[in-house]
C-alpha positions as a Markdown table, in Angstrom:
| # | Residue | x | y | z |
|---|---|---|---|---|
| 1 | Unk | 0.2 | 0.3 | -0.1 |
| 2 | Unk | 3.1 | 2.6 | 0.9 |
| 3 | Unk | 4.1 | 2.2 | -3.1 |
| 4 | Unk | 1.1 | 2.6 | -4.4 |
| 5 | Unk | 0.5 | 5.7 | -2.6 |
| 6 | Unk | 4.0 | 6.6 | -3.9 |
| 7 | Unk | 2.9 | 6.2 | -7.0 |
| 8 | Unk | 0.2 | 8.5 | -6.6 |
| 9 | Unk | 2.2 | 10.9 | -4.3 |
| 10 | Unk | 0.2 | 10.9 | -1.2 |
| 11 | Unk | -3.4 | 9.4 | 0.3 |
| 12 | Unk | -5.9 | 8.6 | -1.9 |
| 13 | Unk | -8.2 | 10.9 | -0.2 |
| 14 | Unk | -6.1 | 13.7 | -1.2 |
| 15 | Unk | -7.7 | 13.0 | -4.8 |
| 16 | Unk | -11.1 | 12.4 | -4.2 |
| 17 | Unk | -12.2 | 14.8 | -7.4 |
| 18 | Unk | -9.7 | 13.0 | -9.4 |
| 19 | Unk | -10.5 | 9.8 | -8.6 |
| 20 | Unk | -13.9 | 10.7 | -9.2 |
| 21 | Unk | -13.6 | 11.7 | -12.2 |
| 22 | Unk | -12.0 | 9.2 | -13.8 |
| 23 | Unk | -15.0 | 7.2 | -11.9 |
| 24 | Unk | -17.4 | 9.7 | -14.0 |
| 25 | Unk | -15.7 | 9.4 | -17.1 |
| 26 | Unk | -16.1 | 5.8 | -17.1 |
| 27 | Unk | -19.4 | 5.1 | -15.5 |
| 28 | Unk | -20.5 | 7.7 | -18.2 |
| 29 | Unk | -18.8 | 5.1 | -21.3 |
| 30 | Unk | -20.7 | 1.5 | -19.6 |
| 31 | Unk | -24.3 | 3.1 | -19.9 |
| 32 | Unk | -23.9 | 5.0 | -23.1 |
| 33 | Unk | -22.5 | 1.7 | -25.0 |
| 34 | Unk | -19.2 | 3.7 | -25.7 |
| 35 | Unk | -20.0 | 7.1 | -27.1 |
| 36 | Unk | -17.8 | 8.9 | -24.0 |
| 37 | Unk | -14.4 | 8.2 | -25.6 |
| 38 | Unk | -14.7 | 8.5 | -28.9 |
| 39 | Unk | -12.3 | 11.1 | -30.6 |
| 40 | Unk | -15.6 | 13.4 | -32.2 |
| 41 | Unk | -17.2 | 13.9 | -28.2 |
| 42 | Unk | -13.2 | 14.5 | -26.8 |
| 43 | Unk | -13.1 | 17.0 | -29.3 |
| 44 | Unk | -16.4 | 18.4 | -29.1 |
| 45 | Unk | -16.2 | 18.3 | -24.8 |
| 46 | Unk | -13.3 | 20.4 | -25.1 |
| 47 | Unk | -14.3 | 22.5 | -27.5 |
| 48 | Unk | -17.9 | 22.9 | -25.9 |
| 49 | Unk | -16.0 | 24.1 | -22.7 |
| 50 | Unk | -12.6 | 25.3 | -23.4 |
| 51 | Unk | -14.1 | 28.8 | -22.2 |
| 52 | Unk | -16.1 | 27.5 | -18.9 |
| 53 | Unk | -11.7 | 26.8 | -18.1 |
| 54 | Unk | -10.1 | 30.1 | -18.8 |
| 55 | Unk | -12.7 | 31.9 | -16.3 |
| 56 | Unk | -12.1 | 28.9 | -14.0 |
| 57 | Unk | -8.2 | 30.3 | -14.7 |
| 58 | Unk | -8.5 | 33.5 | -13.7 |
| 59 | Unk | -11.7 | 33.5 | -11.6 |
| 60 | Unk | -9.5 | 31.0 | -9.3 |
| 61 | Unk | -7.5 | 33.5 | -9.0 |
| 62 | Unk | -9.8 | 35.9 | -7.7 |
| 63 | Unk | -11.0 | 33.9 | -4.9 |
| 64 | Unk | -7.7 | 32.6 | -3.3 |
| 65 | Unk | -8.0 | 36.6 | -2.8 |
| 66 | Unk | -10.6 | 36.2 | -0.8 |
| 67 | Unk | -13.3 | 37.2 | -3.9 |
| 68 | Unk | -15.4 | 36.9 | -5.9 |
| 69 | Unk | -16.6 | 38.1 | -9.3 |
| 70 | Unk | -20.1 | 37.2 | -11.2 |
| 71 | Unk | -19.9 | 39.7 | -13.9 |
| 72 | Unk | -16.9 | 37.3 | -16.4 |
| 73 | Unk | -20.7 | 36.5 | -18.2 |
| 74 | Unk | -21.6 | 39.5 | -18.7 |
| 75 | Unk | -17.7 | 40.8 | -19.2 |
| 76 | Unk | -17.3 | 37.9 | -22.0 |
| 77 | Unk | -20.9 | 39.1 | -24.0 |
| 78 | Unk | -19.6 | 42.6 | -23.8 |
| 79 | Unk | -16.7 | 42.4 | -25.3 |
| 80 | Unk | -18.2 | 39.4 | -27.5 |
| 81 | Unk | -20.6 | 42.5 | -29.5 |
| 82 | Unk | -18.5 | 44.6 | -29.5 |
| 83 | Unk | -15.2 | 42.3 | -31.2 |
| 84 | Unk | -18.2 | 41.1 | -33.8 |
| 85 | Unk | -19.2 | 45.1 | -34.5 |
| 86 | Unk | -16.1 | 46.0 | -35.1 |
| 87 | Unk | -15.6 | 43.2 | -37.9 |
| 88 | Unk | -18.5 | 44.3 | -39.3 |
| 89 | Unk | -18.7 | 47.8 | -39.1 |
| 90 | Unk | -15.9 | 49.8 | -38.3 |
| 91 | Unk | -13.3 | 47.5 | -40.8 |
| 92 | Unk | -11.3 | 46.3 | -38.1 |
| 93 | Unk | -9.1 | 42.6 | -40.0 |
| 94 | Unk | -9.5 | 39.9 | -37.3 |
| 95 | Unk | -6.6 | 40.8 | -35.9 |
| 96 | Unk | -7.8 | 44.0 | -35.2 |
| 97 | Unk | -10.7 | 42.7 | -33.5 |
| 98 | Unk | -9.0 | 40.5 | -31.4 |
| 99 | Unk | -7.0 | 43.7 | -29.8 |
| 100 | Unk | -10.4 | 45.2 | -29.6 |
| 101 | Unk | -12.3 | 42.2 | -27.7 |
| 102 | Unk | -8.2 | 42.0 | -24.9 |
| 103 | Unk | -8.0 | 46.2 | -24.6 |
| 104 | Unk | -12.8 | 45.9 | -23.7 |
| 105 | Unk | -11.6 | 43.6 | -21.2 |
| 106 | Unk | -8.7 | 45.1 | -20.1 |
| 107 | Unk | -10.7 | 48.6 | -19.6 |
| 108 | Unk | -13.3 | 47.1 | -17.6 |
| 109 | Unk | -10.5 | 45.3 | -15.3 |
| 110 | Unk | -9.1 | 48.5 | -14.7 |
| 111 | Unk | -12.7 | 49.9 | -14.3 |
| 112 | Unk | -13.6 | 47.2 | -11.8 |
| 113 | Unk | -10.5 | 46.2 | -9.5 |
| 114 | Unk | -10.7 | 50.1 | -9.2 |
| 115 | Unk | -13.5 | 50.2 | -7.1 |
| 116 | Unk | -12.2 | 46.8 | -5.0 |
| 117 | Unk | -8.9 | 47.7 | -5.0 |
| 118 | Unk | -8.5 | 51.6 | -3.6 |
| 119 | Unk | -12.2 | 52.3 | -3.4 |
| 120 | Unk | -12.4 | 49.8 | -1.0 |
| 121 | Unk | -16.2 | 48.1 | -2.0 |
| 122 | Unk | -16.0 | 44.5 | -2.2 |
| 123 | Unk | -15.4 | 42.6 | -5.3 |
| 124 | Unk | -19.5 | 41.0 | -4.6 |
| 125 | Unk | -20.7 | 43.7 | -4.9 |
| 126 | Unk | -18.6 | 45.8 | -7.8 |
| 127 | Unk | -19.2 | 42.8 | -9.6 |
| 128 | Unk | -23.3 | 42.6 | -9.4 |
| 129 | Unk | -23.4 | 45.4 | -10.3 |
| 130 | Unk | -20.8 | 45.1 | -13.1 |
| 131 | Unk | -23.0 | 41.8 | -14.2 |
| 132 | Unk | -26.0 | 44.2 | -14.8 |
| 133 | Unk | -23.6 | 46.8 | -16.0 |
| 134 | Unk | -22.4 | 44.8 | -19.3 |
| 135 | Unk | -25.8 | 43.0 | -19.5 |
| 136 | Unk | -27.1 | 45.8 | -20.5 |
| 137 | Unk | -24.4 | 47.1 | -22.1 |
| 138 | Unk | -24.3 | 44.3 | -24.9 |
| 139 | Unk | -27.7 | 44.5 | -25.1 |
| 140 | Unk | -27.6 | 48.5 | -26.1 |
| 141 | Unk | -24.7 | 47.9 | -27.8 |
| 142 | Unk | -25.4 | 45.3 | -30.3 |
| 143 | Unk | -28.9 | 46.5 | -30.5 |
| 144 | Unk | -30.5 | 43.4 | -29.0 |
| 145 | Unk | -29.2 | 41.2 | -32.4 |
| 146 | Unk | -27.2 | 38.3 | -33.7 |
| 147 | Unk | -23.8 | 39.5 | -34.9 |
| 148 | Unk | -21.9 | 36.9 | -37.0 |
| 149 | Unk | -18.0 | 36.7 | -37.5 |
| 150 | Unk | -15.7 | 36.1 | -39.9 |
| 151 | Unk | -14.1 | 32.6 | -41.1 |
| 152 | Unk | -10.4 | 33.7 | -38.9 |
| 153 | Unk | -11.9 | 34.1 | -35.1 |
| 154 | Unk | -14.2 | 31.3 | -36.1 |
| 155 | Unk | -11.3 | 28.9 | -36.5 |
| 156 | Unk | -10.3 | 30.1 | -33.3 |
| 157 | Unk | -13.1 | 29.0 | -31.3 |
| 158 | Unk | -14.1 | 25.4 | -33.3 |
| 159 | Unk | -10.8 | 24.7 | -35.5 |
| 160 | Unk | -8.3 | 22.3 | -35.0 |
| 161 | Unk | -4.8 | 21.9 | -35.6 |
| 162 | Unk | -3.9 | 21.8 | -39.2 |
| 163 | Unk | -2.7 | 19.1 | -40.9 |
| 164 | Unk | 0.9 | 19.2 | -42.0 |
| 165 | Unk | 3.5 | 16.6 | -43.7 |
| 166 | Unk | 3.2 | 13.3 | -45.1 |
| 167 | Unk | -0.1 | 11.6 | -45.6 |
| 168 | Unk | -0.2 | 9.4 | -42.8 |
| 169 | Unk | -4.0 | 8.7 | -41.4 |
| 170 | Unk | -3.0 | 11.0 | -38.5 |
| 171 | Unk | -2.9 | 14.7 | -37.8 |
| 172 | Unk | 0.7 | 14.8 | -37.5 |
| 173 | Unk | 1.1 | 18.3 | -35.9 |
| 174 | Unk | -1.1 | 16.8 | -33.2 |
| 175 | Unk | 0.6 | 13.9 | -32.8 |
| 176 | Unk | 4.1 | 16.6 | -32.5 |
| 177 | Unk | 2.9 | 17.9 | -30.2 |
| 178 | Unk | 1.4 | 15.3 | -27.7 |
| 179 | Unk | 5.3 | 13.2 | -28.1 |
| 180 | Unk | 6.4 | 16.8 | -26.7 |
| 181 | Unk | 3.9 | 17.2 | -24.3 |
| 182 | Unk | 5.0 | 13.3 | -22.5 |
| 183 | Unk | 9.0 | 13.6 | -23.2 |
| 184 | Unk | 8.4 | 17.5 | -21.3 |
| 185 | Unk | 6.9 | 15.5 | -18.7 |
| 186 | Unk | 9.9 | 12.6 | -18.1 |
| 187 | Unk | 12.0 | 15.4 | -18.2 |
| 188 | Unk | 10.5 | 17.7 | -15.8 |
| 189 | Unk | 10.2 | 14.9 | -13.4 |
| 190 | Unk | 13.2 | 13.2 | -13.6 |
| 191 | Unk | 14.8 | 17.1 | -13.0 |
| 192 | Unk | 13.3 | 17.2 | -9.8 |
| 193 | Unk | 13.9 | 13.9 | -8.4 |
| 194 | Unk | 17.9 | 14.8 | -9.5 |
| 195 | Unk | 17.0 | 18.1 | -6.9 |
| 196 | Unk | 15.8 | 16.8 | -4.4 |
| 197 | Unk | 18.0 | 13.9 | -4.0 |
| 198 | Unk | 20.9 | 16.6 | -4.1 |
| 199 | Unk | 19.8 | 18.9 | -1.7 |
| 200 | Unk | 19.1 | 15.8 | 0.6 |
| 201 | Unk | 15.4 | 15.4 | 0.6 |
| 202 | Unk | 14.0 | 12.3 | 0.5 |
| 203 | Unk | 12.5 | 10.8 | -2.4 |
| 204 | Unk | 11.0 | 7.7 | -3.6 |
| 205 | Unk | 12.6 | 4.2 | -5.0 |
| 206 | Unk | 13.5 | 4.5 | -9.2 |
| 207 | Unk | 11.1 | 2.0 | -10.0 |
| 208 | Unk | 8.2 | 4.2 | -8.2 |
| 209 | Unk | 9.5 | 7.2 | -10.2 |
| 210 | Unk | 9.1 | 4.5 | -13.5 |
| 211 | Unk | 5.9 | 3.2 | -13.0 |
| 212 | Unk | 4.5 | 6.5 | -12.5 |
| 213 | Unk | 6.6 | 7.8 | -15.7 |
| 214 | Unk | 4.0 | 5.0 | -17.3 |
| 215 | Unk | 1.4 | 5.5 | -16.2 |
| 216 | Unk | 1.3 | 9.2 | -17.1 |
| 217 | Unk | 2.9 | 8.4 | -20.9 |
| 218 | Unk | 0.5 | 5.9 | -21.3 |
| 219 | Unk | -2.3 | 8.8 | -20.3 |
| 220 | Unk | -1.0 | 11.7 | -22.8 |
| 221 | Unk | -0.5 | 9.0 | -25.3 |
| 222 | Unk | -4.0 | 7.5 | -25.4 |
| 223 | Unk | -5.2 | 10.9 | -25.6 |
| 224 | Unk | -2.6 | 12.4 | -28.3 |
| 225 | Unk | -4.4 | 9.2 | -30.3 |
| 226 | Unk | -8.0 | 10.6 | -29.9 |
| 227 | Unk | -7.5 | 13.5 | -31.1 |
| 228 | Unk | -5.0 | 12.2 | -34.0 |
| 229 | Unk | -7.7 | 10.1 | -35.2 |
| 230 | Unk | -10.5 | 11.9 | -35.9 |
| 231 | Unk | -12.2 | 12.6 | -39.1 |
| 232 | Unk | -10.2 | 13.8 | -41.9 |
| 233 | Unk | -10.1 | 17.5 | -41.0 |
| 234 | Unk | -10.0 | 17.3 | -37.2 |
| 235 | Unk | -7.4 | 17.1 | -35.2 |
| 236 | Unk | -6.1 | 19.0 | -31.5 |
| 237 | Unk | -9.1 | 22.2 | -31.5 |
| 238 | Unk | -7.2 | 25.6 | -31.2 |
| 239 | Unk | -9.4 | 26.6 | -27.9 |
| 240 | Unk | -8.4 | 23.3 | -26.4 |
| 241 | Unk | -4.1 | 24.4 | -27.2 |
| 242 | Unk | -5.5 | 28.3 | -26.5 |
| 243 | Unk | -6.0 | 26.7 | -22.3 |
| 244 | Unk | -3.3 | 24.4 | -22.3 |
| 245 | Unk | -1.4 | 27.2 | -22.6 |
| 246 | Unk | -3.1 | 29.6 | -20.4 |
| 247 | Unk | -2.8 | 26.5 | -17.6 |
| 248 | Unk | 1.0 | 26.3 | -18.0 |
| 249 | Unk | 1.3 | 30.3 | -17.8 |
| 250 | Unk | -0.7 | 30.8 | -14.7 |
| 251 | Unk | 0.4 | 27.3 | -13.1 |
| 252 | Unk | 3.8 | 29.2 | -13.4 |
| 253 | Unk | 2.1 | 32.3 | -12.3 |
| 254 | Unk | 0.0 | 31.5 | -8.8 |
| 255 | Unk | 3.0 | 29.2 | -7.8 |
| 256 | Unk | 6.7 | 30.6 | -9.2 |
| 257 | Unk | 6.4 | 33.7 | -9.3 |
| 258 | Unk | 6.5 | 36.9 | -5.9 |
| 259 | Unk | 3.1 | 37.9 | -7.2 |
| 260 | Unk | 1.6 | 34.4 | -7.0 |
| 261 | Unk | 2.3 | 34.5 | -3.3 |
| 262 | Unk | 1.8 | 37.4 | -2.3 |
| 263 | Unk | -2.4 | 36.3 | -3.9 |
| 264 | Unk | -2.0 | 33.7 | -1.7 |
| 265 | Unk | -0.5 | 35.5 | 1.2 |
| 266 | Unk | -3.5 | 38.6 | 0.7 |
| 267 | Unk | -5.7 | 35.5 | 0.6 |
| 268 | Unk | -4.7 | 33.6 | 3.7 |
| 269 | Unk | -4.7 | 36.6 | 5.5 |
| 270 | Unk | -5.3 | 39.6 | 4.0 |
| 271 | Unk | -3.3 | 41.9 | 7.7 |
| 272 | Unk | -0.6 | 39.6 | 8.4 |
| 273 | Unk | 0.4 | 40.0 | 4.3 |
| 274 | Unk | -0.3 | 44.0 | 5.1 |
| 275 | Unk | 2.2 | 44.7 | 7.3 |
| 276 | Unk | 4.9 | 41.8 | 5.7 |
| 277 | Unk | 5.3 | 44.1 | 3.4 |
| 278 | Unk | 2.9 | 42.9 | 0.0 |
| 279 | Unk | 1.2 | 45.9 | -1.4 |
| 280 | Unk | -2.3 | 44.6 | -1.2 |
| 281 | Unk | -4.1 | 47.2 | -3.1 |
| 282 | Unk | -1.9 | 46.2 | -6.3 |
| 283 | Unk | -2.3 | 42.7 | -5.8 |
| 284 | Unk | -6.1 | 43.2 | -5.8 |
| 285 | Unk | -6.6 | 45.5 | -8.1 |
| 286 | Unk | -4.8 | 42.8 | -10.2 |
| 287 | Unk | -6.5 | 39.5 | -9.9 |
| 288 | Unk | -9.5 | 41.6 | -10.7 |
| 289 | Unk | -8.1 | 43.1 | -14.0 |
| 290 | Unk | -6.6 | 39.9 | -15.1 |
| 291 | Unk | -9.8 | 38.4 | -14.9 |
| 292 | Unk | -11.9 | 41.2 | -16.6 |
| 293 | Unk | -9.3 | 40.3 | -19.8 |
| 294 | Unk | -9.9 | 36.7 | -19.3 |
| 295 | Unk | -13.5 | 36.9 | -19.4 |
| 296 | Unk | -12.9 | 39.0 | -22.3 |
| 297 | Unk | -11.1 | 35.9 | -24.3 |
| 298 | Unk | -13.0 | 33.7 | -23.5 |
| 299 | Unk | -15.9 | 35.1 | -25.2 |
| 300 | Unk | -13.6 | 35.3 | -28.3 |
| 301 | Unk | -13.5 | 31.5 | -28.3 |
| 302 | Unk | -17.5 | 31.5 | -27.4 |
| 303 | Unk | -18.6 | 33.8 | -30.3 |
| 304 | Unk | -16.1 | 32.3 | -32.6 |
| 305 | Unk | -17.6 | 27.6 | -31.8 |
| 306 | Unk | -20.9 | 30.1 | -31.8 |
| 307 | Unk | -20.3 | 31.5 | -35.0 |
| 308 | Unk | -21.5 | 34.5 | -34.0 |
| 309 | Unk | -22.8 | 37.1 | -31.0 |
| 310 | Unk | -26.0 | 37.5 | -29.7 |
| 311 | Unk | -27.6 | 39.4 | -26.6 |
| 312 | Unk | -28.3 | 35.7 | -24.2 |
| 313 | Unk | -24.1 | 34.5 | -24.9 |
| 314 | Unk | -22.4 | 33.7 | -21.1 |
| 315 | Unk | -26.1 | 34.0 | -19.9 |
| 316 | Unk | -25.1 | 32.0 | -15.9 |
| 317 | Unk | -21.2 | 31.0 | -16.9 |
| 318 | Unk | -20.1 | 32.7 | -13.3 |
| 319 | Unk | -21.6 | 30.0 | -12.2 |
| 320 | Unk | -19.8 | 27.2 | -14.3 |
| 321 | Unk | -16.9 | 29.1 | -13.8 |
| 322 | Unk | -16.8 | 29.3 | -9.4 |
| 323 | Unk | -18.3 | 25.4 | -9.5 |
| 324 | Unk | -15.2 | 24.3 | -11.3 |
| 325 | Unk | -13.1 | 26.2 | -8.9 |
| 326 | Unk | -14.6 | 24.8 | -5.5 |
| 327 | Unk | -15.3 | 21.5 | -7.1 |
| 328 | Unk | -11.1 | 21.7 | -7.5 |
| 329 | Unk | -11.0 | 22.2 | -4.0 |
| 330 | Unk | -10.4 | 25.9 | -3.6 |
| 331 | Unk | -11.9 | 27.8 | -0.4 |
| 332 | Unk | -14.2 | 29.9 | 0.5 |
| 333 | Unk | -13.0 | 31.8 | 3.0 |
| 334 | Unk | -9.3 | 32.7 | 0.6 |
| 335 | Unk | -6.0 | 31.2 | 0.3 |
| 336 | Unk | -6.4 | 28.1 | -1.0 |
| 337 | Unk | -6.6 | 26.5 | -5.2 |
| 338 | Unk | -4.4 | 26.3 | -7.8 |
| 339 | Unk | -4.9 | 26.2 | -11.3 |
| 340 | Unk | -4.9 | 22.6 | -11.5 |
| 341 | Unk | -7.5 | 21.8 | -9.4 |
| 342 | Unk | -9.5 | 24.9 | -10.9 |
| 343 | Unk | -9.6 | 22.0 | -13.8 |
| 344 | Unk | -10.0 | 19.1 | -12.6 |
| 345 | Unk | -13.0 | 20.4 | -11.3 |
| 346 | Unk | -14.3 | 22.4 | -14.6 |
| 347 | Unk | -13.7 | 18.7 | -16.2 |
| 348 | Unk | -15.4 | 17.2 | -13.3 |
| 349 | Unk | -18.9 | 19.6 | -14.3 |
| 350 | Unk | -17.7 | 19.1 | -17.7 |
| 351 | Unk | -18.1 | 15.1 | -18.3 |
| 352 | Unk | -21.0 | 15.2 | -16.0 |
| 353 | Unk | -23.2 | 18.0 | -19.0 |
| 354 | Unk | -21.8 | 15.2 | -22.0 |
| 355 | Unk | -22.5 | 12.5 | -20.4 |
| 356 | Unk | -26.2 | 13.1 | -18.7 |
| 357 | Unk | -27.2 | 14.7 | -22.3 |
| 358 | Unk | -25.1 | 11.1 | -24.5 |
| 359 | Unk | -28.2 | 9.3 | -21.9 |
| 360 | Unk | -30.3 | 11.8 | -22.5 |
| 361 | Unk | -30.9 | 13.1 | -19.3 |
| 362 | Unk | -33.2 | 16.4 | -19.8 |
| 363 | Unk | -31.8 | 19.7 | -18.8 |
| 364 | Unk | -33.8 | 19.6 | -15.7 |
| 365 | Unk | -32.6 | 16.2 | -14.1 |
| 366 | Unk | -29.1 | 17.1 | -15.2 |
| 367 | Unk | -29.0 | 21.1 | -13.2 |
| 368 | Unk | -30.1 | 19.7 | -9.9 |
| 369 | Unk | -26.9 | 16.6 | -10.8 |
| 370 | Unk | -24.6 | 19.3 | -11.3 |
| 371 | Unk | -25.8 | 21.1 | -8.0 |
| 372 | Unk | -25.7 | 17.9 | -6.0 |
| 373 | Unk | -22.0 | 17.4 | -7.1 |
| 374 | Unk | -20.8 | 21.4 | -6.5 |
| 375 | Unk | -22.6 | 20.9 | -2.7 |
| 376 | Unk | -21.6 | 17.3 | -2.1 |
| 377 | Unk | -17.2 | 17.7 | -3.6 |
| 378 | Unk | -17.7 | 20.9 | -0.7 |
| 379 | Unk | -18.8 | 19.3 | 2.1 |
| 380 | Unk | -16.5 | 16.1 | 2.1 |
| 381 | Unk | -13.4 | 18.7 | 0.8 |
| 382 | Unk | -14.4 | 21.2 | 4.2 |
| 383 | Unk | -14.8 | 17.8 | 6.2 |
| 384 | Unk | -11.1 | 16.7 | 5.2 |
| 385 | Unk | -10.1 | 20.2 | 6.4 |
| 386 | Unk | -11.8 | 19.7 | 9.6 |
| 387 | Unk | -10.1 | 16.0 | 10.3 |
| 388 | Unk | -6.7 | 18.8 | 10.1 |
| 389 | Unk | -6.4 | 16.7 | 6.8 |
| 390 | Unk | -5.0 | 18.5 | 3.4 |
| 391 | Unk | -7.0 | 19.6 | 0.1 |
| 392 | Unk | -8.6 | 16.4 | -1.1 |
| 393 | Unk | -6.6 | 18.5 | -4.4 |
| 394 | Unk | -4.1 | 19.9 | -2.5 |
| 395 | Unk | -1.0 | 18.1 | -3.1 |
| 396 | Unk | -2.1 | 16.4 | -6.5 |
| 397 | Unk | -1.7 | 20.1 | -7.8 |
| 398 | Unk | 1.4 | 20.6 | -5.3 |
| 399 | Unk | 3.4 | 19.0 | -7.6 |
| 400 | Unk | 3.2 | 20.9 | -10.8 |
| 401 | Unk | 4.3 | 24.5 | -8.3 |
| 402 | Unk | 6.7 | 25.1 | -5.6 |
| 403 | Unk | 4.8 | 23.0 | -3.2 |
| 404 | Unk | 2.8 | 25.2 | -1.5 |
| 405 | Unk | -0.5 | 25.4 | -3.4 |
| 406 | Unk | -2.4 | 27.2 | -0.9 |
| 407 | Unk | -1.1 | 29.2 | 2.5 |
| 408 | Unk | -3.7 | 30.3 | 5.2 |
| 409 | Unk | -3.7 | 32.0 | 8.4 |
| 410 | Unk | 0.2 | 32.1 | 10.3 |
| 411 | Unk | 1.3 | 29.9 | 6.7 |
| 412 | Unk | 0.2 | 33.0 | 4.3 |
| 413 | Unk | 1.7 | 35.2 | 6.3 |
| 414 | Unk | 5.6 | 33.8 | 6.5 |
| 415 | Unk | 5.4 | 33.0 | 3.3 |
| 416 | Unk | 5.0 | 36.4 | 3.1 |
| 417 | Unk | 8.1 | 37.5 | 5.7 |
| 418 | Unk | 10.2 | 34.6 | 2.8 |
| 419 | Unk | 9.9 | 36.9 | -0.2 |
| 420 | Unk | 10.5 | 40.8 | -1.0 |
| 421 | Unk | 7.4 | 43.6 | -1.6 |
| 422 | Unk | 7.0 | 44.6 | -5.1 |
């Protein structure tokens, strides 16, 4: 049993959501007669949920800092309609439309970040106002009409990696990227082991590392094969590639940079962080601004997939993003959470939606089930913490960062003291 724990990196209780995700996939795979793990369905699952997962990346930082953002759906919808109109009516090229979209998100983020960080209005109130304000602005600017977007934007939201090289029956670019990721993960694992040995830390037996890498490479290889063997003209989705890049960047940002540690410190104990020299107002401003930029990017991806921007885009997106973050192990009180954990939570919700649809379950029961899953997941995580155990996702995701996935109280204060003020 000890060797099995070493392979997975900790006690099984700490990986409840990951095991739940695997169990959900297996359950729906059996109940749907094998419809879940098919190339077409996996591509649809990623294409149809990438924009929510992009929102979850920004939302986890907001929640770690001790805030909440209820405006992301409306911000995404407003940025989307402005982008569509800028290309249809103002003559902007597609790349100009992308810049317009991100600029709208930046300006909204500055607006909301100012009220939260420098005026001191709670993020809940500011973003509740923003939810109403930008929903109305979406309908005002677009006159409640649907505005189409050009093919280039559609490619961003619903396209696939192109075919390159000789005809092999596979999407060669997908294969290359998949193999590169596997090689990078193996090298990173071995590098971390060498560093740990050099620092005199206790490391698991080498065969344990080999088994872990074989399992990881097997899973990645299978997913690569699935995406590379779809119908002709398909491959790994562009929107999922954008998501993958964001996950890597924000994992590094949150776990290995000064600003990332300051976000955890502010969310864990704001007063202690301020006394330690952390510029809390700047941190709050940046997380709110970042959230709006990612919301505008999510809106861009969505209008690309749906081929148009409309008055009902973004409805209830904020709730899906918040649910993904909390299912992924974030704490309601702030100071705890990881980007990778939020992705696991997001995929739990995505697989639930997808599996229930394939089974023919109606939207009413789907909402009920999703609500129960959110409640049970958070309750189970709270129970683990009250028993003195780590967060369900905590140790799993700490492997991808600095070993400090979430800090609260004294730990946050200690981290803040270790880190010089910006």
